[in-house]
PDB file of C-alpha atoms in Angstrom:
ATOM      1  CA  UNK S 587     -22.955 -11.832  12.222  1.00 63.00           C
ATOM      2  CA  UNK S 588     -21.431 -15.315  12.811  1.00 67.00           C
ATOM      3  CA  UNK S 589     -17.777 -16.279  12.432  1.00 71.00           C
ATOM      4  CA  UNK S 590     -18.319 -17.708   8.896  1.00 73.00           C
ATOM      5  CA  UNK S 591     -20.190 -14.709   7.605  1.00 79.00           C
ATOM      6  CA  UNK S 592     -17.442 -12.441   8.925  1.00 78.00           C
ATOM      7  CA  UNK S 593     -14.749 -14.730   7.286  1.00 78.00           C
ATOM      8  CA  UNK S 594     -16.565 -14.556   3.914  1.00 84.00           C
ATOM      9  CA  UNK S 595     -16.519 -10.711   4.021  1.00 86.00           C
ATOM     10  CA  UNK S 596     -12.750 -10.702   4.795  1.00 83.00           C
ATOM     11  CA  UNK S 597     -12.178 -13.035   2.005  1.00 87.00           C
ATOM     12  CA  UNK S 598     -14.236 -10.949  -0.434  1.00 89.00           C
ATOM     13  CA  UNK S 599     -12.169  -7.811   0.473  1.00 89.00           C
ATOM     14  CA  UNK S 600      -8.972  -9.841   0.152  1.00 87.00           C
ATOM     15  CA  UNK S 601      -9.797 -11.094  -3.339  1.00 91.00           C
ATOM     16  CA  UNK S 602     -11.009  -7.661  -4.519  1.00 91.00           C
ATOM     17  CA  UNK S 603      -7.649  -6.265  -3.273  1.00 90.00           C
ATOM     18  CA  UNK S 604      -5.569  -9.089  -4.863  1.00 90.00           C
ATOM     19  CA  UNK S 605      -7.201  -8.537  -8.397  1.00 93.00           C
ATOM     20  CA  UNK S 606      -7.002  -4.777  -8.174  1.00 92.00           C
ATOM     21  CA  UNK S 607      -3.462  -4.513  -6.913  1.00 90.00           C
ATOM     22  CA  UNK S 608      -2.295  -7.066  -9.499  1.00 92.00           C
ATOM     23  CA  UNK S 609      -3.801  -4.981 -12.336  1.00 93.00           C
ATOM     24  CA  UNK S 610      -2.220  -1.807 -10.889  1.00 92.00           C
ATOM     25  CA  UNK S 611       1.194  -3.332 -10.492  1.00 90.00           C
ATOM     26  CA  UNK S 612       1.270  -4.791 -13.942  1.00 93.00           C
ATOM     27  CA  UNK S 613       0.251  -1.398 -15.540  1.00 93.00           C
ATOM     28  CA  UNK S 614       2.716   0.712 -13.374  1.00 89.00           C
ATOM     29  CA  UNK S 615       5.749  -1.548 -14.116  1.00 89.00           C
ATOM     30  CA  UNK S 616       4.838  -1.805 -17.816  1.00 91.00           C
ATOM     31  CA  UNK S 617       4.593   2.080 -18.020  1.00 88.00           C
ATOM     32  CA  UNK S 618       7.706   2.641 -15.997  1.00 83.00           C
ATOM     33  CA  UNK S 619       9.727   0.415 -18.363  1.00 87.00           C
ATOM     34  CA  UNK S 620       8.263   1.838 -21.396  1.00 87.00           C
ATOM     35  CA  UNK S 621       8.588   5.385 -20.380  1.00 80.00           C
ATOM     36  CA  UNK S 622      11.887   4.847 -18.581  1.00 73.00           C
ATOM     37  CA  UNK S 623      10.512   6.443 -15.372  1.00 76.00           C
ATOM     38  CA  UNK S 624      12.125   5.348 -12.186  1.00 69.00           C
ATOM     39  CA  UNK S 625       9.515   6.961 -10.059  1.00 73.00           C
ATOM     40  CA  UNK S 626       6.577   5.075 -11.879  1.00 82.00           C
ATOM     41  CA  UNK S 627       8.584   1.909 -11.727  1.00 77.00           C
ATOM     42  CA  UNK S 628       9.206   2.317  -8.103  1.00 73.00           C
ATOM     43  CA  UNK S 629       5.453   2.956  -7.493  1.00 79.00           C
ATOM     44  CA  UNK S 630       4.801  -0.252  -9.395  1.00 81.00           C
ATOM     45  CA  UNK S 631       7.283  -2.210  -7.221  1.00 75.00           C
ATOM     46  CA  UNK S 632       5.438  -0.922  -4.142  1.00 74.00           C
ATOM     47  CA  UNK S 633       2.262  -2.135  -5.525  1.00 81.00           C
ATOM     48  CA  UNK S 634       3.828  -5.598  -5.812  1.00 78.00           C
ATOM     49  CA  UNK S 635       4.077  -5.528  -2.023  1.00 75.00           C
ATOM     50  CA  UNK S 636       0.374  -4.850  -1.810  1.00 80.00           C
ATOM     51  CA  UNK S 637      -0.179  -8.009  -3.898  1.00 83.00           C
ATOM     52  CA  UNK S 638       1.637  -9.876  -1.128  1.00 78.00           C
ATOM     53  CA  UNK S 639      -0.428  -8.223   1.644  1.00 78.00           C
ATOM     54  CA  UNK S 640      -3.650  -9.064  -0.123  1.00 81.00           C
ATOM     55  CA  UNK S 641      -2.526 -12.798  -0.340  1.00 83.00           C
ATOM     56  CA  UNK S 642      -1.610 -12.676   3.387  1.00 78.00           C
ATOM     57  CA  UNK S 643      -5.024 -11.373   4.350  1.00 78.00           C
ATOM     58  CA  UNK S 644      -6.811 -14.015   2.350  1.00 81.00           C
ATOM     59  CA  UNK S 645      -4.732 -16.801   3.950  1.00 80.00           C
ATOM     60  CA  UNK S 646      -5.460 -15.228   7.287  1.00 74.00           C
ATOM     61  CA  UNK S 647      -9.115 -15.139   6.755  1.00 73.00           C
ATOM     62  CA  UNK S 648      -9.055 -18.941   6.446  1.00 77.00           C
ATOM     63  CA  UNK S 649      -6.882 -19.375   9.534  1.00 72.00           C
ATOM     64  CA  UNK S 650      -8.868 -16.963  11.738  1.00 63.00           C
ATOM     65  CA  UNK S 651     -12.257 -18.782  10.962  1.00 61.00           C
ATOM     66  CA  UNK S 652     -10.934 -22.065  12.401  1.00 62.00           C
ATOM     67  CA  UNK S 653     -12.588 -23.102  15.687  1.00 58.00           C
ATOM     68  CA  UNK S 654     -10.603 -22.934  18.968  1.00 54.00           C
ATOM     69  CA  UNK S 655      -8.819 -26.226  20.127  1.00 53.00           C
ATOM     70  CA  UNK S 656      -6.475 -27.195  22.872  1.00 52.00           C
ATOM     71  CA  UNK S 657      -3.533 -25.542  21.310  1.00 53.00           C
ATOM     72  CA  UNK S 658      -5.434 -22.255  20.475  1.00 46.00           C
ATOM     73  CA  UNK S 659      -7.968 -21.903  23.348  1.00 44.00           C
ATOM     74  CA  UNK S 660      -9.130 -18.599  22.157  1.00 42.00           C
ATOM     75  CA  UNK S 661      -9.403 -19.674  18.547  1.00 47.00           C
ATOM     76  CA  UNK S 662      -7.327 -18.508  15.624  1.00 46.00           C
ATOM     77  CA  UNK S 663      -8.536 -14.840  15.360  1.00 54.00           C
ATOM     78  CA  UNK S 664      -5.284 -13.712  16.988  1.00 64.00           C
ATOM     79  CA  UNK S 665      -3.772 -14.402  13.604  1.00 64.00           C
ATOM     80  CA  UNK S 666      -5.540 -11.318  12.208  1.00 63.00           C
ATOM     81  CA  UNK S 667      -3.949  -9.074  14.883  1.00 70.00           C
ATOM     82  CA  UNK S 668      -0.587 -10.498  14.084  1.00 73.00           C
ATOM     83  CA  UNK S 669      -1.098  -9.993  10.322  1.00 71.00           C
ATOM     84  CA  UNK S 670      -2.115  -6.401  11.097  1.00 70.00           C
ATOM     85  CA  UNK S 671       1.167  -5.848  13.052  1.00 78.00           C
ATOM     86  CA  UNK S 672       3.165  -7.291   9.965  1.00 79.00           C
ATOM     87  CA  UNK S 673       1.124  -4.892   7.770  1.00 75.00           C
ATOM     88  CA  UNK S 674       2.261  -1.934  10.086  1.00 78.00           C
ATOM     89  CA  UNK S 675       5.891  -2.905   9.556  1.00 83.00           C
ATOM     90  CA  UNK S 676       5.358  -3.087   5.754  1.00 79.00           C
ATOM     91  CA  UNK S 677       4.052   0.339   5.840  1.00 75.00           C
ATOM     92  CA  UNK S 678       6.893   1.587   7.772  1.00 83.00           C
ATOM     93  CA  UNK S 679       9.336  -0.173   5.523  1.00 84.00           C
ATOM     94  CA  UNK S 680       7.687   1.343   2.472  1.00 75.00           C
ATOM     95  CA  UNK S 681       7.964   4.820   3.890  1.00 78.00           C
ATOM     96  CA  UNK S 682      11.633   4.448   4.821  1.00 86.00           C
ATOM     97  CA  UNK S 683      12.544   2.907   1.384  1.00 79.00           C
ATOM     98  CA  UNK S 684      10.890   5.913  -0.234  1.00 74.00           C
ATOM     99  CA  UNK S 685      12.802   8.342   1.986  1.00 82.00           C
ATOM    100  CA  UNK S 686      16.069   6.753   1.382  1.00 84.00           C
ATOM    101  CA  UNK S 687      15.372   6.570  -2.353  1.00 76.00           C
ATOM    102  CA  UNK S 688      14.363  10.130  -2.581  1.00 76.00           C
ATOM    103  CA  UNK S 689      17.454  11.420  -0.692  1.00 84.00           C
ATOM    104  CA  UNK S 690      19.834   9.239  -2.872  1.00 80.00           C
ATOM    105  CA  UNK S 691      18.239  10.455  -6.082  1.00 75.00           C
ATOM    106  CA  UNK S 692      18.397  14.129  -5.084  1.00 78.00           C
ATOM    107  CA  UNK S 693      21.969  13.685  -3.986  1.00 82.00           C
ATOM    108  CA  UNK S 694      22.957  12.005  -7.252  1.00 76.00           C
ATOM    109  CA  UNK S 695      21.132  14.735  -9.290  1.00 73.00           C
ATOM    110  CA  UNK S 696      22.617  17.812  -7.515  1.00 75.00           C
ATOM    111  CA  UNK S 697      25.968  16.090  -7.416  1.00 73.00           C
ATOM    112  CA  UNK S 698      25.949  15.925 -11.127  1.00 67.00           C
ATOM    113  CA  UNK S 699      26.424  12.177 -11.488  1.00 61.00           C
ATOM    114  CA  UNK S 700      22.869  11.665 -12.905  1.00 59.00           C
ATOM    115  CA  UNK S 701      21.075  13.464 -15.646  1.00 63.00           C
ATOM    116  CA  UNK S 702      17.346  12.944 -15.564  1.00 63.00           C
ATOM    117  CA  UNK S 703      14.916  13.033 -18.512  1.00 69.00           C
ATOM    118  CA  UNK S 704      11.486  14.479 -18.597  1.00 70.00           C
ATOM    119  CA  UNK S 705       8.748  11.946 -17.875  1.00 72.00           C
ATOM    120  CA  UNK S 706       6.826  10.504 -20.787  1.00 80.00           C
ATOM    121  CA  UNK S 707       3.019  11.391 -20.905  1.00 86.00           C
ATOM    122  CA  UNK S 708       2.176   7.679 -20.785  1.00 87.00           C
ATOM    123  CA  UNK S 709       3.502   7.480 -17.378  1.00 86.00           C
ATOM    124  CA  UNK S 710       1.319  10.354 -16.315  1.00 89.00           C
ATOM    125  CA  UNK S 711      -1.874   8.643 -17.650  1.00 92.00           C
ATOM    126  CA  UNK S 712      -1.088   5.269 -16.019  1.00 92.00           C
ATOM    127  CA  UNK S 713      -0.382   6.898 -12.716  1.00 91.00           C
ATOM    128  CA  UNK S 714      -3.532   8.913 -12.859  1.00 93.00           C
ATOM    129  CA  UNK S 715      -5.654   5.839 -13.770  1.00 94.00           C
ATOM    130  CA  UNK S 716      -3.997   3.810 -10.902  1.00 92.00           C
ATOM    131  CA  UNK S 717      -5.070   6.527  -8.400  1.00 94.00           C
ATOM    132  CA  UNK S 718      -8.668   6.229  -9.368  1.00 94.00           C
ATOM    133  CA  UNK S 719      -8.548   2.434  -9.078  1.00 93.00           C
ATOM    134  CA  UNK S 720      -6.740   2.642  -5.830  1.00 93.00           C
ATOM    135  CA  UNK S 721      -9.344   5.016  -4.422  1.00 94.00           C
ATOM    136  CA  UNK S 722     -12.155   2.632  -5.246  1.00 94.00           C
ATOM    137  CA  UNK S 723     -10.248  -0.304  -3.675  1.00 92.00           C
ATOM    138  CA  UNK S 724      -9.539   1.804  -0.475  1.00 93.00           C
ATOM    139  CA  UNK S 725     -13.190   2.547  -0.113  1.00 93.00           C
ATOM    140  CA  UNK S 726     -14.045  -1.163  -0.719  1.00 92.00           C
ATOM    141  CA  UNK S 727     -11.749  -2.221   1.903  1.00 91.00           C
ATOM    142  CA  UNK S 728     -12.891   0.309   4.358  1.00 92.00           C
ATOM    143  CA  UNK S 729     -16.606  -0.492   4.068  1.00 93.00           C
ATOM    144  CA  UNK S 730     -16.017  -4.305   4.223  1.00 90.00           C
ATOM    145  CA  UNK S 731     -13.687  -3.909   7.102  1.00 88.00           C
ATOM    146  CA  UNK S 732     -16.069  -1.941   9.052  1.00 90.00           C
ATOM    147  CA  UNK S 733     -18.860  -4.209   8.303  1.00 89.00           C
ATOM    148  CA  UNK S 734     -16.790  -7.343   9.258  1.00 86.00           C
ATOM    149  CA  UNK S 735     -15.203  -5.386  12.147  1.00 84.00           C
ATOM    150  CA  UNK S 736     -11.754  -6.614  10.821  1.00 84.00           C
ATOM    151  CA  UNK S 737      -8.821  -4.601  11.920  1.00 82.00           C
ATOM    152  CA  UNK S 738      -6.756  -6.331   9.243  1.00 80.00           C
ATOM    153  CA  UNK S 739      -8.909  -5.178   6.419  1.00 86.00           C
ATOM    154  CA  UNK S 740      -9.177  -1.715   7.742  1.00 86.00           C
ATOM    155  CA  UNK S 741      -5.396  -1.566   8.158  1.00 83.00           C
ATOM    156  CA  UNK S 742      -5.256  -2.509   4.464  1.00 84.00           C
ATOM    157  CA  UNK S 743      -7.664   0.300   3.588  1.00 89.00           C
ATOM    158  CA  UNK S 744      -5.168   2.692   5.508  1.00 86.00           C
ATOM    159  CA  UNK S 745      -2.298   1.183   3.534  1.00 83.00           C
ATOM    160  CA  UNK S 746      -4.179   1.746   0.181  1.00 88.00           C
ATOM    161  CA  UNK S 747      -4.872   5.372   1.265  1.00 88.00           C
ATOM    162  CA  UNK S 748      -1.115   5.725   1.562  1.00 82.00           C
ATOM    163  CA  UNK S 749      -0.684   4.291  -1.757  1.00 84.00           C
ATOM    164  CA  UNK S 750      -3.097   6.830  -3.154  1.00 89.00           C
ATOM    165  CA  UNK S 751      -1.010   9.689  -1.644  1.00 84.00           C
ATOM    166  CA  UNK S 752       2.216   8.064  -2.935  1.00 80.00           C
ATOM    167  CA  UNK S 753       0.960   7.845  -6.470  1.00 87.00           C
ATOM    168  CA  UNK S 754      -0.585  11.310  -6.222  1.00 87.00           C
ATOM    169  CA  UNK S 755       2.965  12.636  -5.179  1.00 80.00           C
ATOM    170  CA  UNK S 756       4.457  10.670  -8.175  1.00 82.00           C
ATOM    171  CA  UNK S 757       1.898  12.143 -10.463  1.00 88.00           C
ATOM    172  CA  UNK S 758       2.455  15.738  -9.121  1.00 85.00           C
ATOM    173  CA  UNK S 759       6.231  15.340  -9.532  1.00 81.00           C
ATOM    174  CA  UNK S 760       5.827  14.045 -12.975  1.00 83.00           C
ATOM    175  CA  UNK S 761       3.521  16.992 -13.876  1.00 86.00           C
ATOM    176  CA  UNK S 762       5.626  19.647 -12.399  1.00 84.00           C
ATOM    177  CA  UNK S 763       8.694  18.119 -13.892  1.00 80.00           C
ATOM    178  CA  UNK S 764       7.193  18.526 -17.399  1.00 82.00           C
ATOM    179  CA  UNK S 765       5.688  21.972 -16.672  1.00 84.00           C
ATOM    180  CA  UNK S 766       8.937  23.495 -15.393  1.00 83.00           C
ATOM    181  CA  UNK S 767      11.322  21.281 -17.152  1.00 80.00           C
ATOM    182  CA  UNK S 768      12.568  20.192 -13.696  1.00 75.00           C
ATOM    183  CA  UNK S 769      12.924  16.394 -13.743  1.00 70.00           C
ATOM    184  CA  UNK S 770      14.216  16.218 -10.129  1.00 72.00           C
ATOM    185  CA  UNK S 771      10.949  17.721  -8.712  1.00 74.00           C
ATOM    186  CA  UNK S 772       9.326  14.293  -8.250  1.00 66.00           C
ATOM    187  CA  UNK S 773      12.095  13.179  -5.666  1.00 69.00           C
ATOM    188  CA  UNK S 774      11.513  16.430  -3.866  1.00 76.00           C
ATOM    189  CA  UNK S 775       7.745  15.973  -3.449  1.00 74.00           C
ATOM    190  CA  UNK S 776       8.336  12.315  -2.308  1.00 73.00           C
ATOM    191  CA  UNK S 777      10.261  13.393   0.883  1.00 78.00           C
ATOM    192  CA  UNK S 778       7.330  14.704   2.837  1.00 79.00           C
ATOM    193  CA  UNK S 779       5.073  11.803   1.563  1.00 75.00           C
ATOM    194  CA  UNK S 780       7.591   9.352   2.910  1.00 77.00           C
ATOM    195  CA  UNK S 781       7.422  10.816   6.290  1.00 82.00           C
ATOM    196  CA  UNK S 782       3.517  10.768   6.225  1.00 76.00           C
ATOM    197  CA  UNK S 783       3.735   7.079   5.483  1.00 75.00           C
ATOM    198  CA  UNK S 784       6.159   6.368   8.253  1.00 82.00           C
ATOM    199  CA  UNK S 785       3.929   8.188  10.654  1.00 80.00           C
ATOM    200  CA  UNK S 786       0.880   6.160   9.517  1.00 75.00           C
ATOM    201  CA  UNK S 787       2.709   2.895   9.982  1.00 77.00           C
ATOM    202  CA  UNK S 788       3.863   3.945  13.265  1.00 82.00           C
ATOM    203  CA  UNK S 789       0.517   4.949  14.492  1.00 78.00           C
ATOM    204  CA  UNK S 790      -1.066   1.661  13.398  1.00 71.00           C
ATOM    205  CA  UNK S 791       1.558  -0.245  15.311  1.00 78.00           C
ATOM    206  CA  UNK S 792       0.817   1.829  18.435  1.00 79.00           C
ATOM    207  CA  UNK S 793      -2.965   1.331  18.199  1.00 69.00           C
ATOM    208  CA  UNK S 794      -2.424  -2.480  18.022  1.00 62.00           C
ATOM    209  CA  UNK S 795      -0.293  -2.369  21.067  1.00 66.00           C
ATOM    210  CA  UNK S 796      -2.427  -0.136  23.358  1.00 55.00           C
TER     211      UNK S 796
END
């Protein structure tokens, strides 16, 4: 596979991720606002970061395919490694933000300063649909990343897997909240998920620096 064919695969993966993440983000934010669900709205905001990541990978695909010159003797493919490092930091940041938000929410609820409402069924439906779409996107990124031997696209596939787990925790929290009339349960389930995401981002960073 030559450099141009590889670049085309990376662009194909990036465009698919850009379109898919855009649709997921819009649906989650709309559902979060309509259902007044902070967890779904937060999940939608997290998806907005995925749009930025997809745009970044698309831009890098054009930079990495440029030929080497006097300034870049080894070509521009180093840009892909740098982008993957940025992606690892974004994964770490998302995990830390989720952890902090969950702790604050639990403190507010158990401190009596916040009274939560049961989630709307519409929020559950949109979250469940987003998980199915994200799984398809993650598989798409993994296969194209393997074929193109792109650490950047494979890293994005890992990030999407984290998003699936994050959305699944939101869905579980919403479902259990309605089932047991316990609105705070979604924040409880988010705690171990946030730690898992932090671990994933940290392991990706370590792999790129070995």
